[in-house]
PDB file of C-alpha atoms and ligand atoms in Angstrom:
ATOM      1  CA  UNK A   1     105.290 239.323 143.396  1.00  0.00           C
ATOM      2  CA  UNK A   2     107.118 236.694 141.358  1.00  0.00           C
ATOM      3  CA  UNK A   3     106.597 232.962 141.841  1.00  0.00           C
ATOM      4  CA  UNK A   4     110.236 232.137 141.014  1.00  0.00           C
ATOM      5  CA  UNK A   5     113.266 231.873 143.288  1.00  0.00           C
ATOM      6  CA  UNK A   6     115.208 235.115 143.737  1.00  0.00           C
ATOM      7  CA  UNK A   7     118.462 235.561 141.793  1.00  0.00           C
ATOM      8  CA  UNK A   8     117.331 233.077 139.133  1.00  0.00           C
ATOM      9  CA  UNK A   9     118.886 235.403 136.534  1.00  0.00           C
ATOM     10  CA  UNK A  10     121.921 236.593 138.534  1.00  0.00           C
ATOM     11  CA  UNK A  11     124.863 237.489 136.269  1.00  0.00           C
ATOM     12  CA  UNK A  12     122.675 237.756 133.175  1.00  0.00           C
ATOM     13  CA  UNK A  13     122.163 240.823 130.981  1.00  0.00           C
ATOM     14  CA  UNK A  14     118.689 241.587 129.627  1.00  0.00           C
ATOM     15  CA  UNK A  15     118.085 244.081 126.804  1.00  0.00           C
ATOM     16  CA  UNK A  16     114.429 245.081 126.406  1.00  0.00           C
ATOM     17  CA  UNK A  17     112.923 247.195 123.603  1.00  0.00           C
ATOM     18  CA  UNK A  18     109.644 248.878 124.458  1.00  0.00           C
ATOM     19  CA  UNK A  19     110.926 248.695 128.023  1.00  0.00           C
ATOM     20  CA  UNK A  20     109.790 252.202 129.017  1.00  0.00           C
ATOM     21  CA  UNK A  21     106.225 251.185 129.754  1.00  0.00           C
ATOM     22  CA  UNK A  22     103.583 248.496 129.852  1.00  0.00           C
ATOM     23  CA  UNK A  23     104.258 244.773 129.569  1.00  0.00           C
ATOM     24  CA  UNK A  24     107.938 245.159 128.664  1.00  0.00           C
ATOM     25  CA  UNK A  25     108.660 247.482 131.608  1.00  0.00           C
ATOM     26  CA  UNK A  26     107.170 244.894 133.973  1.00  0.00           C
ATOM     27  CA  UNK A  27     109.366 242.251 132.307  1.00  0.00           C
ATOM     28  CA  UNK A  28     112.440 244.474 132.739  1.00  0.00           C
ATOM     29  CA  UNK A  29     111.564 244.989 136.412  1.00  0.00           C
ATOM     30  CA  UNK A  30     111.116 241.223 136.852  1.00  0.00           C
ATOM     31  CA  UNK A  31     114.505 240.480 135.270  1.00  0.00           C
ATOM     32  CA  UNK A  32     116.161 243.026 137.599  1.00  0.00           C
ATOM     33  CA  UNK A  33     114.320 241.581 140.599  1.00  0.00           C
ATOM     34  CA  UNK A  34     115.814 238.195 139.705  1.00  0.00           C
ATOM     35  CA  UNK A  35     119.341 239.617 139.640  1.00  0.00           C
ATOM     36  CA  UNK A  36     119.876 240.483 135.953  1.00  0.00           C
ATOM     37  CA  UNK A  37     121.507 243.688 134.686  1.00  0.00           C
ATOM     38  CA  UNK A  38     118.904 245.459 132.587  1.00  0.00           C
ATOM     39  CA  UNK A  39     119.157 247.724 129.530  1.00  0.00           C
ATOM     40  CA  UNK A  40     115.986 249.209 128.091  1.00  0.00           C
ATOM     41  CA  UNK A  41     115.325 250.986 124.822  1.00  0.00           C
ATOM     42  CA  UNK A  42     112.450 253.383 124.184  1.00  0.00           C
ATOM     43  CA  UNK A  43     111.507 256.303 121.968  1.00  0.00           C
ATOM     44  CA  UNK A  44     110.554 258.884 124.579  1.00  0.00           C
ATOM     45  CA  UNK A  45     113.508 260.105 126.731  1.00  0.00           C
ATOM     46  CA  UNK A  46     111.299 261.265 129.639  1.00  0.00           C
ATOM     47  CA  UNK A  47     109.425 257.966 129.871  1.00  0.00           C
ATOM     48  CA  UNK A  48     112.735 256.143 129.555  1.00  0.00           C
ATOM     49  CA  UNK A  49     114.249 258.024 132.501  1.00  0.00           C
ATOM     50  CA  UNK A  50     111.225 257.286 134.702  1.00  0.00           C
ATOM     51  CA  UNK A  51     111.362 253.612 133.723  1.00  0.00           C
ATOM     52  CA  UNK A  52     115.080 253.307 134.480  1.00  0.00           C
ATOM     53  CA  UNK A  53     114.432 254.759 137.953  1.00  0.00           C
ATOM     54  CA  UNK A  54     111.608 252.295 138.551  1.00  0.00           C
ATOM     55  CA  UNK A  55     113.854 249.343 137.619  1.00  0.00           C
ATOM     56  CA  UNK A  56     116.666 250.584 139.876  1.00  0.00           C
ATOM     57  CA  UNK A  57     120.082 248.975 140.317  1.00  0.00           C
ATOM     58  CA  UNK A  58     122.392 249.361 137.361  1.00  0.00           C
ATOM     59  CA  UNK A  59     119.585 249.681 134.814  1.00  0.00           C
ATOM     60  CA  UNK A  60     120.479 251.777 131.779  1.00  0.00           C
ATOM     61  CA  UNK A  61     118.194 253.441 129.239  1.00  0.00           C
ATOM     62  CA  UNK A  62     118.793 254.071 125.530  1.00  0.00           C
ATOM     63  CA  UNK A  63     116.609 256.408 123.525  1.00  0.00           C
ATOM     64  CA  UNK A  64     116.061 255.163 119.968  1.00  0.00           C
ATOM     65  CA  UNK A  65     113.364 254.283 117.448  1.00  0.00           C
ATOM     66  CA  UNK A  66     113.402 250.572 116.575  1.00  0.00           C
ATOM     67  CA  UNK A  67     112.729 251.540 112.945  1.00  0.00           C
ATOM     68  CA  UNK A  68     116.253 253.011 112.737  1.00  0.00           C
ATOM     69  CA  UNK A  69     118.730 250.118 112.409  1.00  0.00           C
ATOM     70  CA  UNK A  70     121.861 252.153 113.153  1.00  0.00           C
ATOM     71  CA  UNK A  71     120.351 253.709 116.280  1.00  0.00           C
ATOM     72  CA  UNK A  72     119.305 250.299 117.601  1.00  0.00           C
ATOM     73  CA  UNK A  73     122.717 248.810 116.860  1.00  0.00           C
ATOM     74  CA  UNK A  74     124.429 251.729 118.569  1.00  0.00           C
ATOM     75  CA  UNK A  75     122.309 251.252 121.715  1.00  0.00           C
ATOM     76  CA  UNK A  76     123.049 247.516 121.730  1.00  0.00           C
ATOM     77  CA  UNK A  77     126.779 248.198 121.350  1.00  0.00           C
ATOM     78  CA  UNK A  78     126.759 250.606 124.306  1.00  0.00           C
ATOM     79  CA  UNK A  79     124.744 248.169 126.419  1.00  0.00           C
ATOM     80  CA  UNK A  80     127.204 245.394 125.547  1.00  0.00           C
ATOM     81  CA  UNK A  81     130.111 247.606 126.604  1.00  0.00           C
ATOM     82  CA  UNK A  82     128.364 248.466 129.880  1.00  0.00           C
ATOM     83  CA  UNK A  83     126.962 245.069 130.896  1.00  0.00           C
ATOM     84  CA  UNK A  84     128.597 242.434 128.680  1.00  0.00           C
ATOM     85  CA  UNK A  85     127.033 239.830 126.364  1.00  0.00           C
ATOM     86  CA  UNK A  86     123.253 239.854 126.120  1.00  0.00           C
ATOM     87  CA  UNK A  87     121.642 236.749 127.616  1.00  0.00           C
ATOM     88  CA  UNK A  88     118.032 237.904 127.276  1.00  0.00           C
ATOM     89  CA  UNK A  89     116.673 239.933 124.366  1.00  0.00           C
ATOM     90  CA  UNK A  90     113.072 241.121 124.430  1.00  0.00           C
ATOM     91  CA  UNK A  91     111.792 242.637 121.171  1.00  0.00           C
ATOM     92  CA  UNK A  92     108.694 244.318 122.500  1.00  0.00           C
ATOM     93  CA  UNK A  93     108.353 247.768 120.948  1.00  0.00           C
ATOM     94  CA  UNK A  94     104.971 247.900 119.202  1.00  0.00           C
ATOM     95  CA  UNK A  95     102.513 250.325 117.651  1.00  0.00           C
ATOM     96  CA  UNK A  96      98.737 250.337 117.665  1.00  0.00           C
ATOM     97  CA  UNK A  97      95.691 252.464 117.008  1.00  0.00           C
ATOM     98  CA  UNK A  98      92.162 251.322 116.263  1.00  0.00           C
ATOM     99  CA  UNK A  99      91.052 252.080 112.697  1.00  0.00           C
ATOM    100  CA  UNK A 100      89.285 250.236 109.891  1.00  0.00           C
ATOM    101  CA  UNK A 101      91.431 249.458 106.854  1.00  0.00           C
ATOM    102  CA  UNK A 102      89.572 252.159 104.938  1.00  0.00           C
ATOM    103  CA  UNK A 103      90.189 254.590 107.821  1.00  0.00           C
ATOM    104  CA  UNK A 104      93.956 254.455 107.701  1.00  0.00           C
ATOM    105  CA  UNK A 105      96.391 255.665 105.084  1.00  0.00           C
ATOM    106  CA  UNK A 106      99.076 253.459 103.589  1.00  0.00           C
ATOM    107  CA  UNK A 107     101.464 255.338 105.838  1.00  0.00           C
ATOM    108  CA  UNK A 108      99.385 254.515 108.930  1.00  0.00           C
ATOM    109  CA  UNK A 109      99.474 250.806 108.039  1.00  0.00           C
ATOM    110  CA  UNK A 110     103.202 251.078 107.340  1.00  0.00           C
ATOM    111  CA  UNK A 111     103.898 252.788 110.674  1.00  0.00           C
ATOM    112  CA  UNK A 112     102.698 249.727 112.603  1.00  0.00           C
ATOM    113  CA  UNK A 113     104.328 247.221 110.234  1.00  0.00           C
ATOM    114  CA  UNK A 114     107.585 249.143 110.543  1.00  0.00           C
ATOM    115  CA  UNK A 115     107.524 249.415 114.341  1.00  0.00           C
ATOM    116  CA  UNK A 116     106.489 245.784 114.882  1.00  0.00           C
ATOM    117  CA  UNK A 117     108.011 243.731 112.039  1.00  0.00           C
ATOM    118  CA  UNK A 118     110.958 245.837 110.891  1.00  0.00           C
ATOM    119  CA  UNK A 119     111.630 246.889 114.499  1.00  0.00           C
ATOM    120  CA  UNK A 120     111.752 243.260 115.648  1.00  0.00           C
ATOM    121  CA  UNK A 121     114.009 242.375 112.717  1.00  0.00           C
ATOM    122  CA  UNK A 122     116.304 245.334 113.420  1.00  0.00           C
ATOM    123  CA  UNK A 123     116.514 244.467 117.109  1.00  0.00           C
ATOM    124  CA  UNK A 124     117.299 240.784 116.542  1.00  0.00           C
ATOM    125  CA  UNK A 125     119.570 241.368 113.525  1.00  0.00           C
ATOM    126  CA  UNK A 126     121.631 244.043 115.295  1.00  0.00           C
ATOM    127  CA  UNK A 127     121.709 242.136 118.605  1.00  0.00           C
ATOM    128  CA  UNK A 128     123.016 238.858 117.160  1.00  0.00           C
ATOM    129  CA  UNK A 129     126.663 239.992 117.314  1.00  0.00           C
ATOM    130  CA  UNK A 130     126.255 240.862 121.022  1.00  0.00           C
ATOM    131  CA  UNK A 131     124.262 237.788 122.143  1.00  0.00           C
ATOM    132  CA  UNK A 132     125.761 235.144 124.405  1.00  0.00           C
ATOM    133  CA  UNK A 133     126.390 232.049 122.308  1.00  0.00           C
ATOM    134  CA  UNK A 134     125.406 229.488 123.373  1.00  0.00           C
ATOM    135  CA  UNK A 135     122.742 230.426 125.880  1.00  0.00           C
ATOM    136  CA  UNK A 136     120.900 233.566 124.755  1.00  0.00           C
ATOM    137  CA  UNK A 137     117.115 233.654 124.918  1.00  0.00           C
ATOM    138  CA  UNK A 138     115.358 235.913 122.393  1.00  0.00           C
ATOM    139  CA  UNK A 139     111.666 236.658 122.902  1.00  0.00           C
ATOM    140  CA  UNK A 140     109.367 238.696 120.676  1.00  0.00           C
ATOM    141  CA  UNK A 141     106.089 240.040 122.012  1.00  0.00           C
ATOM    142  CA  UNK A 142     103.171 239.231 119.746  1.00  0.00           C
ATOM    143  CA  UNK A 143      99.396 239.498 120.349  1.00  0.00           C
ATOM    144  CA  UNK A 144      96.420 237.187 119.939  1.00  0.00           C
ATOM    145  CA  UNK A 145      95.811 239.244 116.779  1.00  0.00           C
ATOM    146  CA  UNK A 146      98.392 236.988 115.122  1.00  0.00           C
ATOM    147  CA  UNK A 147      96.008 234.016 115.327  1.00  0.00           C
ATOM    148  CA  UNK A 148      92.523 235.470 114.910  1.00  0.00           C
ATOM    149  CA  UNK A 149      91.552 238.531 112.869  1.00  0.00           C
ATOM    150  CA  UNK A 150      90.044 241.480 114.743  1.00  0.00           C
ATOM    151  CA  UNK A 151      88.197 244.337 112.988  1.00  0.00           C
ATOM    152  CA  UNK A 152      89.961 247.747 113.240  1.00  0.00           C
ATOM    153  CA  UNK A 153      93.282 245.941 113.630  1.00  0.00           C
ATOM    154  CA  UNK A 154      94.314 244.868 110.107  1.00  0.00           C
ATOM    155  CA  UNK A 155      97.733 246.475 110.541  1.00  0.00           C
ATOM    156  CA  UNK A 156      98.365 244.837 113.937  1.00  0.00           C
ATOM    157  CA  UNK A 157      97.043 241.416 112.817  1.00  0.00           C
ATOM    158  CA  UNK A 158      99.345 241.469 109.791  1.00  0.00           C
ATOM    159  CA  UNK A 159     102.284 242.761 111.838  1.00  0.00           C
ATOM    160  CA  UNK A 160     102.009 240.285 114.700  1.00  0.00           C
ATOM    161  CA  UNK A 161     101.585 237.321 112.330  1.00  0.00           C
ATOM    162  CA  UNK A 162     104.793 238.504 110.656  1.00  0.00           C
ATOM    163  CA  UNK A 163     106.600 238.836 113.986  1.00  0.00           C
ATOM    164  CA  UNK A 164     105.735 235.252 114.942  1.00  0.00           C
ATOM    165  CA  UNK A 165     107.020 233.743 111.675  1.00  0.00           C
ATOM    166  CA  UNK A 166     110.110 235.950 111.815  1.00  0.00           C
ATOM    167  CA  UNK A 167     111.034 234.597 115.254  1.00  0.00           C
ATOM    168  CA  UNK A 168     110.373 231.000 114.216  1.00  0.00           C
ATOM    169  CA  UNK A 169     112.688 231.499 111.240  1.00  0.00           C
ATOM    170  CA  UNK A 170     115.391 232.910 113.505  1.00  0.00           C
ATOM    171  CA  UNK A 171     114.917 229.879 115.773  1.00  0.00           C
ATOM    172  CA  UNK A 172     115.889 227.705 112.798  1.00  0.00           C
ATOM    173  CA  UNK A 173     118.794 229.866 111.669  1.00  0.00           C
ATOM    174  CA  UNK A 174     120.266 230.572 115.113  1.00  0.00           C
ATOM    175  CA  UNK A 175     119.479 227.288 116.885  1.00  0.00           C
ATOM    176  CA  UNK A 176     122.848 225.742 115.917  1.00  0.00           C
ATOM    177  CA  UNK A 177     124.582 228.575 117.823  1.00  0.00           C
ATOM    178  CA  UNK A 178     122.606 227.805 120.962  1.00  0.00           C
ATOM    179  CA  UNK A 179     120.299 230.835 120.674  1.00  0.00           C
ATOM    180  CA  UNK A 180     116.664 230.142 121.543  1.00  0.00           C
ATOM    181  CA  UNK A 181     113.943 232.276 119.916  1.00  0.00           C
ATOM    182  CA  UNK A 182     110.393 232.199 121.248  1.00  0.00           C
ATOM    183  CA  UNK A 183     107.239 234.256 121.165  1.00  0.00           C
ATOM    184  CA  UNK A 184     105.004 235.453 123.992  1.00  0.00           C
ATOM    185  CA  UNK A 185     101.491 236.202 122.813  1.00  0.00           C
ATOM    186  CA  UNK A 186      99.442 238.267 125.247  1.00  0.00           C
ATOM    187  CA  UNK A 187      95.713 238.786 125.006  1.00  0.00           C
ATOM    188  CA  UNK A 188      93.930 241.787 126.529  1.00  0.00           C
ATOM    189  CA  UNK A 189      96.217 242.917 129.350  1.00  0.00           C
ATOM    190  CA  UNK A 190      95.150 245.303 132.097  1.00  0.00           C
ATOM    191  CA  UNK A 191      96.835 248.658 132.610  1.00  0.00           C
ATOM    192  CA  UNK A 192      98.554 248.887 129.232  1.00  0.00           C
ATOM    193  CA  UNK A 193      98.626 251.576 126.540  1.00  0.00           C
ATOM    194  CA  UNK A 194      97.141 249.062 124.112  1.00  0.00           C
ATOM    195  CA  UNK A 195      94.046 248.527 126.270  1.00  0.00           C
ATOM    196  CA  UNK A 196      93.702 252.252 126.931  1.00  0.00           C
ATOM    197  CA  UNK A 197      93.449 252.676 123.154  1.00  0.00           C
ATOM    198  CA  UNK A 198      91.333 249.601 122.374  1.00  0.00           C
ATOM    199  CA  UNK A 199      88.992 249.717 125.390  1.00  0.00           C
ATOM    200  CA  UNK A 200      88.922 253.315 126.622  1.00  0.00           C
ATOM    201  CA  UNK A 201      85.775 253.103 128.834  1.00  0.00           C
ATOM    202  CA  UNK A 202      84.614 250.796 131.640  1.00  0.00           C
ATOM    203  CA  UNK A 203      81.840 249.582 129.359  1.00  0.00           C
ATOM    204  CA  UNK A 204      84.378 248.753 126.652  1.00  0.00           C
ATOM    205  CA  UNK A 205      86.568 246.889 129.156  1.00  0.00           C
ATOM    206  CA  UNK A 206      83.548 244.827 130.286  1.00  0.00           C
ATOM    207  CA  UNK A 207      82.809 243.938 126.660  1.00  0.00           C
ATOM    208  CA  UNK A 208      86.391 242.761 126.101  1.00  0.00           C
ATOM    209  CA  UNK A 209      86.438 240.730 129.317  1.00  0.00           C
ATOM    210  CA  UNK A 210      83.133 239.035 128.424  1.00  0.00           C
ATOM    211  CA  UNK A 211      84.726 237.823 125.171  1.00  0.00           C
ATOM    212  CA  UNK A 212      87.746 236.211 126.868  1.00  0.00           C
ATOM    213  CA  UNK A 213      87.241 232.542 127.877  1.00  0.00           C
ATOM    214  CA  UNK A 214      88.748 233.192 131.340  1.00  0.00           C
ATOM    215  CA  UNK A 215      86.453 236.269 131.607  1.00  0.00           C
ATOM    216  CA  UNK A 216      89.142 238.712 132.693  1.00  0.00           C
ATOM    217  CA  UNK A 217      92.140 240.602 131.377  1.00  0.00           C
ATOM    218  CA  UNK A 218      95.610 239.255 131.971  1.00  0.00           C
ATOM    219  CA  UNK A 219      98.125 241.036 134.158  1.00  0.00           C
ATOM    220  CA  UNK A 220     101.539 242.339 133.203  1.00  0.00           C
ATOM    221  CA  UNK A 221     103.003 240.218 136.021  1.00  0.00           C
ATOM    222  CA  UNK A 222     101.621 237.017 134.465  1.00  0.00           C
ATOM    223  CA  UNK A 223     103.435 237.889 131.246  1.00  0.00           C
ATOM    224  CA  UNK A 224     106.621 238.802 133.115  1.00  0.00           C
ATOM    225  CA  UNK A 225     106.542 235.434 134.930  1.00  0.00           C
ATOM    226  CA  UNK A 226     106.276 233.690 131.562  1.00  0.00           C
ATOM    227  CA  UNK A 227     109.264 235.679 130.269  1.00  0.00           C
ATOM    228  CA  UNK A 228     111.314 234.756 133.358  1.00  0.00           C
ATOM    229  CA  UNK A 229     110.432 231.085 132.782  1.00  0.00           C
ATOM    230  CA  UNK A 230     111.467 231.257 129.111  1.00  0.00           C
ATOM    231  CA  UNK A 231     114.824 232.802 130.074  1.00  0.00           C
ATOM    232  CA  UNK A 232     115.474 230.283 132.844  1.00  0.00           C
ATOM    233  CA  UNK A 233     117.240 226.900 132.650  1.00  0.00           C
ATOM    234  CA  UNK A 234     113.775 225.277 132.905  1.00  0.00           C
ATOM    235  CA  UNK A 235     113.197 226.333 129.270  1.00  0.00           C
ATOM    236  CA  UNK A 236     116.618 225.313 127.929  1.00  0.00           C
ATOM    237  CA  UNK A 237     115.170 222.983 125.252  1.00  0.00           C
ATOM    238  CA  UNK A 238     112.376 225.295 124.134  1.00  0.00           C
ATOM    239  CA  UNK A 239     112.782 227.235 120.899  1.00  0.00           C
ATOM    240  CA  UNK A 240     110.554 228.286 118.012  1.00  0.00           C
ATOM    241  CA  UNK A 241     107.517 228.145 120.297  1.00  0.00           C
ATOM    242  CA  UNK A 242     104.570 230.453 120.706  1.00  0.00           C
ATOM    243  CA  UNK A 243     103.369 230.883 124.282  1.00  0.00           C
ATOM    244  CA  UNK A 244      99.837 232.218 124.452  1.00  0.00           C
ATOM    245  CA  UNK A 245      99.217 233.985 127.759  1.00  0.00           C
ATOM    246  CA  UNK A 246      95.834 235.313 126.795  1.00  0.00           C
ATOM    247  CA  UNK A 247      93.068 233.732 128.835  1.00  0.00           C
ATOM    248  CA  UNK A 248      92.096 231.756 125.732  1.00  0.00           C
ATOM    249  CA  UNK A 249      91.390 234.833 123.628  1.00  0.00           C
ATOM    250  CA  UNK A 250      93.597 233.543 120.804  1.00  0.00           C
ATOM    251  CA  UNK A 251      91.365 230.529 120.225  1.00  0.00           C
ATOM    252  CA  UNK A 252      88.107 232.362 120.888  1.00  0.00           C
ATOM    253  CA  UNK A 253      88.867 235.568 119.013  1.00  0.00           C
ATOM    254  CA  UNK A 254      88.239 238.356 121.511  1.00  0.00           C
ATOM    255  CA  UNK A 255      86.501 241.568 120.479  1.00  0.00           C
ATOM    256  CA  UNK A 256      87.701 245.113 120.960  1.00  0.00           C
ATOM    257  CA  UNK A 257      85.806 247.253 123.432  1.00  0.00           C
ATOM    258  CA  UNK A 258      85.042 249.659 120.644  1.00  0.00           C
ATOM    259  CA  UNK A 259      83.520 249.072 117.214  1.00  0.00           C
TER     260      UNK A 259
HETATM  261  N1  COA B 301      93.889 256.416 112.904  1.00  0.00           N
HETATM  262  C1  COA B 301      94.338 256.403 111.619  1.00  0.00           C
HETATM  263  N2  COA B 301      95.627 256.691 111.288  1.00  0.00           N
HETATM  264  C2  COA B 301      96.482 256.976 112.292  1.00  0.00           C
HETATM  265  C3  COA B 301      96.084 256.984 113.652  1.00  0.00           C
HETATM  266  C4  COA B 301      94.713 256.703 113.936  1.00  0.00           C
HETATM  267  N3  COA B 301      94.243 256.696 115.187  1.00  0.00           N
HETATM  268  N4  COA B 301      97.175 257.299 114.420  1.00  0.00           N
HETATM  269  C5  COA B 301      98.223 257.467 113.577  1.00  0.00           C
HETATM  270  N5  COA B 301      97.800 257.268 112.306  1.00  0.00           N
HETATM  271  C6  COA B 301      98.596 257.415 111.086  1.00  0.00           C
HETATM  272  C7  COA B 301      98.998 258.858 110.879  1.00  0.00           C
HETATM  273  O1  COA B 301      97.907 259.623 110.334  1.00  0.00           O
HETATM  274  C8  COA B 301     100.148 258.720 109.899  1.00  0.00           C
HETATM  275  O2  COA B 301      99.701 258.529 108.575  1.00  0.00           O
HETATM  276  P1  COA B 301      99.693 259.792 107.518  1.00  0.00           P
HETATM  277  O3  COA B 301     101.108 260.252 107.414  1.00  0.00           O
HETATM  278  O4  COA B 301      99.156 259.200 106.250  1.00  0.00           O
HETATM  279  O5  COA B 301      98.784 260.819 108.110  1.00  0.00           O
HETATM  280  C9  COA B 301     100.794 257.409 110.330  1.00  0.00           C
HETATM  281  O6  COA B 301      99.842 256.727 111.166  1.00  0.00           O
HETATM  282  C10 COA B 301     102.042 257.630 111.125  1.00  0.00           C
HETATM  283  O7  COA B 301     101.743 258.516 112.168  1.00  0.00           O
HETATM  284  P2  COA B 301     102.885 259.314 112.946  1.00  0.00           P
HETATM  285  O8  COA B 301     102.268 260.014 114.100  1.00  0.00           O
HETATM  286  O9  COA B 301     103.689 260.112 111.974  1.00  0.00           O
HETATM  287  O10 COA B 301     103.836 258.132 113.270  1.00  0.00           O
HETATM  288  P3  COA B 301     104.422 257.429 114.489  1.00  0.00           P
HETATM  289  O11 COA B 301     105.675 256.965 113.940  1.00  0.00           O
HETATM  290  O12 COA B 301     104.486 258.225 115.735  1.00  0.00           O
HETATM  291  O13 COA B 301     103.441 256.177 114.754  1.00  0.00           O
HETATM  292  C11 COA B 301     101.671 255.233 116.087  1.00  0.00           C
HETATM  293  C12 COA B 301     102.114 256.376 115.203  1.00  0.00           C
HETATM  294  C13 COA B 301     100.250 255.523 116.540  1.00  0.00           C
HETATM  295  C14 COA B 301     101.729 253.935 115.320  1.00  0.00           C
HETATM  296  C15 COA B 301     102.622 255.140 117.292  1.00  0.00           C
HETATM  297  O14 COA B 301     102.866 256.389 117.838  1.00  0.00           O
HETATM  298  C16 COA B 301     102.074 254.232 118.372  1.00  0.00           C
HETATM  299  O15 COA B 301     101.758 253.092 118.141  1.00  0.00           O
HETATM  300  N6  COA B 301     101.929 254.733 119.576  1.00  0.00           N
HETATM  301  C17 COA B 301     101.259 253.959 120.626  1.00  0.00           C
HETATM  302  C18 COA B 301     102.116 252.926 121.261  1.00  0.00           C
HETATM  303  C19 COA B 301     101.239 251.822 121.795  1.00  0.00           C
HETATM  304  O16 COA B 301     100.043 251.856 121.777  1.00  0.00           O
HETATM  305  N7  COA B 301     101.869 250.800 122.267  1.00  0.00           N
HETATM  306  C20 COA B 301     101.164 249.637 122.677  1.00  0.00           C
HETATM  307  C21 COA B 301     101.007 248.742 121.503  1.00  0.00           C
HETATM  308  S1  COA B 301      99.898 247.406 121.848  1.00  0.00           S
END
């Protein structure tokens, strides 16, 4: 249940990468619930179809890998033709697996850097031509890993730190066109693929929660509410900002459930 007025985003078009599941699917559902047309992009066609059904309305799905610039641009072009200029762009597709630096190959490290950093660049770079100017709100999804190092997550820490600086740079370059670029930084979030990988048992979940200052995981809805706020007129003068929605885990440095 959202805390915002209905139809807050009526007439807007939201394009969401990583929108087939997890945090970004909940954001896509929230945008639709507030009256936006929604386009989502994901790698797995079956998951994509399920997600589109769950969003309902005129939602459209595009199957592509964010590491492939041309495929992302093609999806954005089709979405633009179907729903018009993009008012809301969420760059959320991300990769993760727990492994020590010495337990992953250079290609394993590269896979996460490519999905997160290159994928965010590709999404924003290819979307620019289709964004509403002025007025578009671009949001990248980071993680508290960007602020505090976490063992077994060298690839994700490096990637998310890169994503945050990338978005801040775009905020500088695209601000004069009236495009706002911000970052949402979740901490441990319940019922996500990330947590299933990083805290796969009840004991591991308890260990994570004990390390978070607010002593619980966040919810996908809390993150979706933050995204709705950042895309609303209430945030019209906010750009280049990092919004931690992490229960304080970014300042405390939460642990993984596993070691
Ligand atoms: N430990 C160590 N290395 C791993 C690994 C693990 N658990 N999982 C994957 N890798 C390595 C692979 O071995 C491969 O390296 P290699 O070629 O040297 O063997 C490399 O990562 C790429 O793997 P591949 O399966 O070819 O690539 P991919 O493009 O499908 O990416 C993931 C793999 C794991 C990064 C990606 O599928 C993913 O992140 N999926 C989960 C999504 C998710 O959790 N989302 C929420 C993010 S918070």
